[in-house]
Amino acid sequence: MFKIINSGDGGVGKTSFLKRFTSGLFIEQSKSTIGTGFFTQSIKLDNSDHADLTIWDFGGQGRFRDILRDFIIGAHGALLLFDITRYQSFSNLKEWITLLRSTEEDYELPILLLGTKCDLAEVREVFPEDIENFVADENLIGYYETSAKTGLNVEESLKHLVQHIFNHNRGIPLWKSIP
Ligand code: G3D
Ligand code: MG
């Protein structure tokens, strides 16, 4: 059982991404998330293991960020989303990373970066070189271009994060250690 945090600015597509992951559908006219919500979903890994995920979905608005800090405690990993068509959502990532890594756990929370809305690539404002440098500078575990609308890399990116957590168990109690 893994606890995953879904983070990023309001409107980048966090809830749409999770709905696509759990239901396989793109649901238009999603209501903006108030406070937190959560999704549970099982995922199959390459070696035929599977993991049960509890994914905590946050409202991106500033006023919820204090609440967020409490919810990060005990998380095994985080998704961090920005909208490739809105540069501001990329500029704000540093602030999100500071928040995600602010709980003073004795391990560095694995963070996977996701660019969203890649079906809208013709109005892209954030480009690969910037993203690659950012991933390296901030020591993130990787980057995927995604679309909740087409399903691009939705399952793949979660698999990558969970596989990373499996491979780098840093003493956080995982379901395998429960007798
Ligand atoms: P949030 O949970 O991060 O706040 P939402 O974001 O999931 O509520 O999505 C915000 C808006 O972006 C929604 O549009 C949603 O339909 C749209 N969106 C989310 N993912 C994608 C995607 O992959 N492609 C495209 N084209 N749009 C996406 P509205 O119009 O309801 O604000
Ligand atoms: Mg939301």
PDB file of C-alpha atoms and ligand atoms in Angstrom:
ATOM      1  CA  MET A   1       0.000   0.000   0.000  1.00  0.00           C
ATOM      2  CA  PHE A   2       1.459   3.318  -1.052  1.00  0.00           C
ATOM      3  CA  LYS A   3       0.453   6.849  -0.234  1.00  0.00           C
ATOM      4  CA  ILE A   4       0.954   9.185  -3.188  1.00  0.00           C
ATOM      5  CA  ILE A   5       0.479  12.961  -3.239  1.00  0.00           C
ATOM      6  CA  ASN A   6      -0.923  14.648  -6.348  1.00  0.00           C
ATOM      7  CA  SER A   7       0.278  18.258  -6.437  1.00  0.00           C
ATOM      8  CA  GLY A   8       0.574  21.331  -8.643  1.00  0.00           C
ATOM      9  CA  ASP A   9      -1.232  24.606  -9.316  1.00  0.00           C
ATOM     10  CA  GLY A  10      -5.007  24.835  -9.606  1.00  0.00           C
ATOM     11  CA  GLY A  11      -6.282  24.117 -13.112  1.00  0.00           C
ATOM     12  CA  VAL A  12      -3.250  22.124 -14.341  1.00  0.00           C
ATOM     13  CA  GLY A  13      -5.382  18.982 -14.566  1.00  0.00           C
ATOM     14  CA  LYS A  14      -4.665  17.061 -11.355  1.00  0.00           C
ATOM     15  CA  THR A  15      -8.191  15.777 -10.833  1.00  0.00           C
ATOM     16  CA  SER A  16      -8.673  14.995 -14.538  1.00  0.00           C
ATOM     17  CA  PHE A  17      -5.426  13.017 -14.476  1.00  0.00           C
ATOM     18  CA  LEU A  18      -6.564  10.900 -11.533  1.00  0.00           C
ATOM     19  CA  LYS A  19     -10.014  10.366 -13.004  1.00  0.00           C
ATOM     20  CA  ARG A  20      -8.403   9.155 -16.218  1.00  0.00           C
ATOM     21  CA  PHE A  21      -6.119   6.844 -14.223  1.00  0.00           C
ATOM     22  CA  THR A  22      -8.902   5.341 -12.107  1.00  0.00           C
ATOM     23  CA  SER A  23     -11.765   5.260 -14.619  1.00  0.00           C
ATOM     24  CA  GLY A  24     -10.064   5.429 -18.014  1.00  0.00           C
ATOM     25  CA  LEU A  25     -12.274   8.392 -18.922  1.00  0.00           C
ATOM     26  CA  PHE A  26     -11.759  12.090 -19.538  1.00  0.00           C
ATOM     27  CA  ILE A  27     -14.493  13.930 -17.751  1.00  0.00           C
ATOM     28  CA  GLU A  28     -14.974  17.459 -19.019  1.00  0.00           C
ATOM     29  CA  GLN A  29     -16.315  20.242 -16.767  1.00  0.00           C
ATOM     30  CA  SER A  30     -14.681  18.949 -13.620  1.00  0.00           C
ATOM     31  CA  LYS A  31     -15.454  21.032 -10.556  1.00  0.00           C
ATOM     32  CA  SER A  32     -12.393  22.615  -8.993  1.00  0.00           C
ATOM     33  CA  THR A  33     -11.248  20.590  -6.020  1.00  0.00           C
ATOM     34  CA  ILE A  34     -12.001  22.067  -2.620  1.00  0.00           C
ATOM     35  CA  GLY A  35      -9.451  21.040   0.000  1.00  0.00           C
ATOM     36  CA  THR A  36      -8.432  17.446  -0.601  1.00  0.00           C
ATOM     37  CA  GLY A  37     -10.015  14.399  -2.121  1.00  0.00           C
ATOM     38  CA  PHE A  38      -8.601  10.951  -2.552  1.00  0.00           C
ATOM     39  CA  PHE A  39      -8.598   8.115  -5.018  1.00  0.00           C
ATOM     40  CA  THR A  40      -7.665   4.487  -4.519  1.00  0.00           C
ATOM     41  CA  GLN A  41      -6.476   2.278  -7.328  1.00  0.00           C
ATOM     42  CA  SER A  42      -4.515  -0.910  -7.760  1.00  0.00           C
ATOM     43  CA  ILE A  43      -1.648  -0.949 -10.244  1.00  0.00           C
ATOM     44  CA  LYS A  44       0.196  -3.863 -11.862  1.00  0.00           C
ATOM     45  CA  LEU A  45       3.957  -3.648 -12.069  1.00  0.00           C
ATOM     46  CA  ASP A  46       6.241  -5.283 -14.620  1.00  0.00           C
ATOM     47  CA  ASN A  47       7.322  -8.164 -12.370  1.00  0.00           C
ATOM     48  CA  SER A  48       3.655  -9.142 -11.801  1.00  0.00           C
ATOM     49  CA  ASP A  49       3.668  -7.567  -8.347  1.00  0.00           C
ATOM     50  CA  HIS A  50       0.885  -5.150  -7.729  1.00  0.00           C
ATOM     51  CA  ALA A  51       0.507  -2.154  -5.460  1.00  0.00           C
ATOM     52  CA  ASP A  52      -2.538  -0.547  -3.934  1.00  0.00           C
ATOM     53  CA  LEU A  53      -2.344   3.212  -4.188  1.00  0.00           C
ATOM     54  CA  THR A  54      -4.040   5.871  -2.144  1.00  0.00           C
ATOM     55  CA  ILE A  55      -3.626   9.073  -4.090  1.00  0.00           C
ATOM     56  CA  TRP A  56      -4.328  12.339  -2.284  1.00  0.00           C
ATOM     57  CA  ASP A  57      -5.563  15.011  -4.625  1.00  0.00           C
ATOM     58  CA  PHE A  58      -5.120  18.598  -3.546  1.00  0.00           C
ATOM     59  CA  GLY A  59      -6.751  21.886  -4.339  1.00  0.00           C
ATOM     60  CA  GLY A  60      -3.927  23.978  -5.787  1.00  0.00           C
ATOM     61  CA  GLN A  61      -5.123  27.246  -4.330  1.00  0.00           C
ATOM     62  CA  GLY A  62      -2.760  28.946  -1.893  1.00  0.00           C
ATOM     63  CA  ARG A  63      -5.137  28.839   0.996  1.00  0.00           C
ATOM     64  CA  PHE A  64      -5.011  25.047   1.095  1.00  0.00           C
ATOM     65  CA  ARG A  65      -1.239  24.808   1.222  1.00  0.00           C
ATOM     66  CA  ASP A  66      -1.006  24.842   5.033  1.00  0.00           C
ATOM     67  CA  ILE A  67      -3.314  21.853   5.158  1.00  0.00           C
ATOM     68  CA  LEU A  68      -1.192  20.146   2.538  1.00  0.00           C
ATOM     69  CA  ARG A  69       1.871  20.012   4.782  1.00  0.00           C
ATOM     70  CA  ASP A  70       0.050  17.768   7.273  1.00  0.00           C
ATOM     71  CA  PHE A  71      -1.142  15.434   4.545  1.00  0.00           C
ATOM     72  CA  ILE A  72       2.337  14.910   3.121  1.00  0.00           C
ATOM     73  CA  ILE A  73       3.464  13.114   6.277  1.00  0.00           C
ATOM     74  CA  GLY A  74       3.884   9.402   5.582  1.00  0.00           C
ATOM     75  CA  ALA A  75       3.733   9.798   1.805  1.00  0.00           C
ATOM     76  CA  HIS A  76       5.868   7.402  -0.256  1.00  0.00           C
ATOM     77  CA  GLY A  77       6.021   9.620  -3.320  1.00  0.00           C
ATOM     78  CA  ALA A  78       4.510  12.553  -5.170  1.00  0.00           C
ATOM     79  CA  LEU A  79       3.325  13.514  -8.604  1.00  0.00           C
ATOM     80  CA  LEU A  80       3.989  17.160  -9.431  1.00  0.00           C
ATOM     81  CA  LEU A  81       1.978  18.510 -12.360  1.00  0.00           C
ATOM     82  CA  PHE A  82       2.303  21.616 -14.493  1.00  0.00           C
ATOM     83  CA  ASP A  83       0.378  22.641 -17.603  1.00  0.00           C
ATOM     84  CA  ILE A  84       2.670  22.786 -20.680  1.00  0.00           C
ATOM     85  CA  THR A  85       0.433  25.546 -22.103  1.00  0.00           C
ATOM     86  CA  ARG A  86       0.753  27.820 -19.051  1.00  0.00           C
ATOM     87  CA  TYR A  87       4.292  28.952 -18.128  1.00  0.00           C
ATOM     88  CA  GLN A  88       3.203  30.276 -14.749  1.00  0.00           C
ATOM     89  CA  SER A  89       2.346  26.767 -13.595  1.00  0.00           C
ATOM     90  CA  PHE A  90       5.955  25.786 -14.411  1.00  0.00           C
ATOM     91  CA  SER A  91       7.408  28.827 -12.579  1.00  0.00           C
ATOM     92  CA  ASN A  92       5.518  27.832  -9.442  1.00  0.00           C
ATOM     93  CA  LEU A  93       7.015  24.321  -9.298  1.00  0.00           C
ATOM     94  CA  LYS A  94       9.914  25.348  -7.024  1.00  0.00           C
ATOM     95  CA  GLU A  95       7.460  26.468  -4.394  1.00  0.00           C
ATOM     96  CA  TRP A  96       5.645  23.131  -4.609  1.00  0.00           C
ATOM     97  CA  ILE A  97       8.903  21.202  -4.235  1.00  0.00           C
ATOM     98  CA  THR A  98       9.847  23.196  -1.145  1.00  0.00           C
ATOM     99  CA  LEU A  99       6.457  22.367   0.322  1.00  0.00           C
ATOM    100  CA  LEU A 100       6.657  18.675  -0.612  1.00  0.00           C
ATOM    101  CA  ARG A 101      10.091  18.398   0.991  1.00  0.00           C
ATOM    102  CA  SER A 102       9.263  20.442   4.086  1.00  0.00           C
ATOM    103  CA  THR A 103       8.207  17.634   6.425  1.00  0.00           C
ATOM    104  CA  GLU A 104      11.750  16.818   7.637  1.00  0.00           C
ATOM    105  CA  GLU A 105      11.349  13.106   7.131  1.00  0.00           C
ATOM    106  CA  ASP A 106      14.694  11.297   7.052  1.00  0.00           C
ATOM    107  CA  TYR A 107      14.322  10.536   3.348  1.00  0.00           C
ATOM    108  CA  GLU A 108      13.898  12.717   0.295  1.00  0.00           C
ATOM    109  CA  LEU A 109      10.374  12.279  -1.056  1.00  0.00           C
ATOM    110  CA  PRO A 110      10.541  10.882  -4.619  1.00  0.00           C
ATOM    111  CA  ILE A 111       8.879  13.396  -6.951  1.00  0.00           C
ATOM    112  CA  LEU A 112       7.871  12.626 -10.546  1.00  0.00           C
ATOM    113  CA  LEU A 113       7.258  15.651 -12.774  1.00  0.00           C
ATOM    114  CA  LEU A 114       4.369  15.557 -15.257  1.00  0.00           C
ATOM    115  CA  GLY A 115       3.621  18.012 -18.037  1.00  0.00           C
ATOM    116  CA  THR A 116      -0.153  17.978 -18.626  1.00  0.00           C
ATOM    117  CA  LYS A 117      -2.458  18.782 -21.580  1.00  0.00           C
ATOM    118  CA  CYS A 118       0.039  17.575 -24.194  1.00  0.00           C
ATOM    119  CA  ASP A 119      -2.875  17.209 -26.631  1.00  0.00           C
ATOM    120  CA  LEU A 120      -2.582  21.024 -26.812  1.00  0.00           C
ATOM    121  CA  ALA A 121       1.075  20.984 -27.920  1.00  0.00           C
ATOM    122  CA  GLU A 122       0.425  23.673 -30.557  1.00  0.00           C
ATOM    123  CA  VAL A 123      -0.018  26.228 -27.759  1.00  0.00           C
ATOM    124  CA  ARG A 124       2.898  24.961 -25.687  1.00  0.00           C
ATOM    125  CA  GLU A 125       4.681  27.542 -23.494  1.00  0.00           C
ATOM    126  CA  VAL A 126       7.146  25.248 -21.696  1.00  0.00           C
ATOM    127  CA  PHE A 127       9.863  23.554 -23.759  1.00  0.00           C
ATOM    128  CA  PRO A 128      11.933  20.387 -23.291  1.00  0.00           C
ATOM    129  CA  GLU A 129      15.305  22.048 -22.522  1.00  0.00           C
ATOM    130  CA  ASP A 130      13.823  24.003 -19.606  1.00  0.00           C
ATOM    131  CA  ILE A 131      12.132  20.900 -18.296  1.00  0.00           C
ATOM    132  CA  GLU A 132      15.236  18.691 -18.541  1.00  0.00           C
ATOM    133  CA  ASN A 133      17.375  21.227 -16.680  1.00  0.00           C
ATOM    134  CA  PHE A 134      14.747  21.591 -14.004  1.00  0.00           C
ATOM    135  CA  VAL A 135      14.450  17.832 -13.435  1.00  0.00           C
ATOM    136  CA  ALA A 136      18.238  17.574 -13.014  1.00  0.00           C
ATOM    137  CA  ASP A 137      18.587  20.671 -10.798  1.00  0.00           C
ATOM    138  CA  GLU A 138      15.801  19.635  -8.447  1.00  0.00           C
ATOM    139  CA  ASN A 139      16.781  15.959  -8.324  1.00  0.00           C
ATOM    140  CA  LEU A 140      13.379  14.754  -9.498  1.00  0.00           C
ATOM    141  CA  ILE A 141      13.015  11.083 -10.453  1.00  0.00           C
ATOM    142  CA  GLY A 142      11.864  11.789 -14.016  1.00  0.00           C
ATOM    143  CA  TYR A 143       9.495  13.527 -16.381  1.00  0.00           C
ATOM    144  CA  TYR A 144       6.558  12.458 -18.563  1.00  0.00           C
ATOM    145  CA  GLU A 145       4.461  14.351 -21.080  1.00  0.00           C
ATOM    146  CA  THR A 146       0.852  13.439 -20.340  1.00  0.00           C
ATOM    147  CA  SER A 147      -2.717  14.084 -21.421  1.00  0.00           C
ATOM    148  CA  ALA A 148      -5.786  13.166 -19.418  1.00  0.00           C
ATOM    149  CA  LYS A 149      -7.737  13.816 -22.605  1.00  0.00           C
ATOM    150  CA  THR A 150      -5.973  11.212 -24.771  1.00  0.00           C
ATOM    151  CA  GLY A 151      -4.617   9.057 -21.929  1.00  0.00           C
ATOM    152  CA  LEU A 152      -1.007   9.683 -22.988  1.00  0.00           C
ATOM    153  CA  ASN A 153       1.416   8.299 -20.352  1.00  0.00           C
ATOM    154  CA  VAL A 154      -1.136   8.352 -17.533  1.00  0.00           C
ATOM    155  CA  GLU A 155      -0.700   4.727 -16.465  1.00  0.00           C
ATOM    156  CA  GLU A 156       2.990   4.688 -17.477  1.00  0.00           C
ATOM    157  CA  SER A 157       3.912   7.605 -15.244  1.00  0.00           C
ATOM    158  CA  LEU A 158       2.267   6.135 -12.151  1.00  0.00           C
ATOM    159  CA  LYS A 159       3.934   2.816 -12.857  1.00  0.00           C
ATOM    160  CA  HIS A 160       7.288   4.603 -13.025  1.00  0.00           C
ATOM    161  CA  LEU A 161       6.746   6.327  -9.684  1.00  0.00           C
ATOM    162  CA  VAL A 162       5.580   3.164  -7.935  1.00  0.00           C
ATOM    163  CA  GLN A 163       8.404   1.078  -9.404  1.00  0.00           C
ATOM    164  CA  HIS A 164      10.859   3.715  -8.159  1.00  0.00           C
ATOM    165  CA  ILE A 165       9.382   3.525  -4.663  1.00  0.00           C
ATOM    166  CA  PHE A 166       9.620  -0.286  -4.759  1.00  0.00           C
ATOM    167  CA  ASN A 167      13.255  -0.158  -5.825  1.00  0.00           C
ATOM    168  CA  HIS A 168      14.298   2.494  -3.308  1.00  0.00           C
ATOM    169  CA  ASN A 169      12.543   1.477  -0.139  1.00  0.00           C
ATOM    170  CA  ARG A 170      14.266   3.740   2.348  1.00  0.00           C
ATOM    171  CA  GLY A 171      12.935   2.213   5.511  1.00  0.00           C
ATOM    172  CA  ILE A 172       9.393   3.463   5.079  1.00  0.00           C
ATOM    173  CA  PRO A 173       7.061   0.663   6.127  1.00  0.00           C
ATOM    174  CA  LEU A 174       5.572  -0.886   2.987  1.00  0.00           C
ATOM    175  CA  TRP A 175       2.891  -3.536   2.678  1.00  0.00           C
ATOM    176  CA  LYS A 176       5.572  -6.193   2.122  1.00  0.00           C
ATOM    177  CA  SER A 177       6.900  -5.697   5.634  1.00  0.00           C
ATOM    178  CA  ILE A 178       3.488  -6.256   7.211  1.00  0.00           C
ATOM    179  CA  PRO A 179       3.366  -9.876   8.452  1.00  0.00           C
TER     180      PRO A 179
HETATM  181  P1  G3D B   1      -7.019  20.664 -11.190  1.00  0.00           P
HETATM  182  O1  G3D B   1      -7.614  19.477 -10.502  1.00  0.00           O
HETATM  183  O2  G3D B   1      -5.507  20.621 -11.244  1.00  0.00           O
HETATM  184  O3  G3D B   1      -7.487  21.980 -10.647  1.00  0.00           O
HETATM  185  P2  G3D B   1      -8.765  19.931 -13.388  1.00  0.00           P
HETATM  186  O4  G3D B   1      -7.469  20.633 -12.741  1.00  0.00           O
HETATM  187  O5  G3D B   1      -8.552  18.470 -13.496  1.00  0.00           O
HETATM  188  O6  G3D B   1      -9.962  20.399 -12.669  1.00  0.00           O
HETATM  189  O7  G3D B   1      -8.697  20.516 -14.880  1.00  0.00           O
HETATM  190  C1  G3D B   1      -8.713  21.917 -15.135  1.00  0.00           C
HETATM  191  C2  G3D B   1      -9.181  22.158 -16.573  1.00  0.00           C
HETATM  192  O8  G3D B   1      -8.234  21.588 -17.492  1.00  0.00           O
HETATM  193  C3  G3D B   1     -10.530  21.499 -16.912  1.00  0.00           C
HETATM  194  O9  G3D B   1     -11.147  22.314 -17.877  1.00  0.00           O
HETATM  195  C4  G3D B   1     -10.115  20.205 -17.586  1.00  0.00           C
HETATM  196  O10 G3D B   1     -11.109  19.711 -18.467  1.00  0.00           O
HETATM  197  C5  G3D B   1      -8.883  20.666 -18.361  1.00  0.00           C
HETATM  198  N1  G3D B   1      -7.960  19.549 -18.635  1.00  0.00           N
HETATM  199  C6  G3D B   1      -7.457  18.686 -17.737  1.00  0.00           C
HETATM  200  N2  G3D B   1      -6.658  17.796 -18.330  1.00  0.00           N
HETATM  201  C7  G3D B   1      -6.636  18.097 -19.644  1.00  0.00           C
HETATM  202  C8  G3D B   1      -5.976  17.518 -20.786  1.00  0.00           C
HETATM  203  O11 G3D B   1      -5.231  16.535 -20.734  1.00  0.00           O
HETATM  204  N3  G3D B   1      -6.201  18.135 -21.988  1.00  0.00           N
HETATM  205  C9  G3D B   1      -7.005  19.226 -22.112  1.00  0.00           C
HETATM  206  N4  G3D B   1      -7.156  19.737 -23.336  1.00  0.00           N
HETATM  207  N5  G3D B   1      -7.655  19.778 -21.052  1.00  0.00           N
HETATM  208  C10 G3D B   1      -7.462  19.230 -19.837  1.00  0.00           C
HETATM  209  P3  G3D B   1     -12.336  23.336 -17.523  1.00  0.00           P
HETATM  210  O12 G3D B   1     -12.714  23.887 -18.843  1.00  0.00           O
HETATM  211  O13 G3D B   1     -13.405  22.511 -16.862  1.00  0.00           O
HETATM  212  O14 G3D B   1     -11.711  24.344 -16.606  1.00  0.00           O
HETATM  213 MG    MG B   2      -8.764  19.351  -8.773  1.00  0.00          MG
END
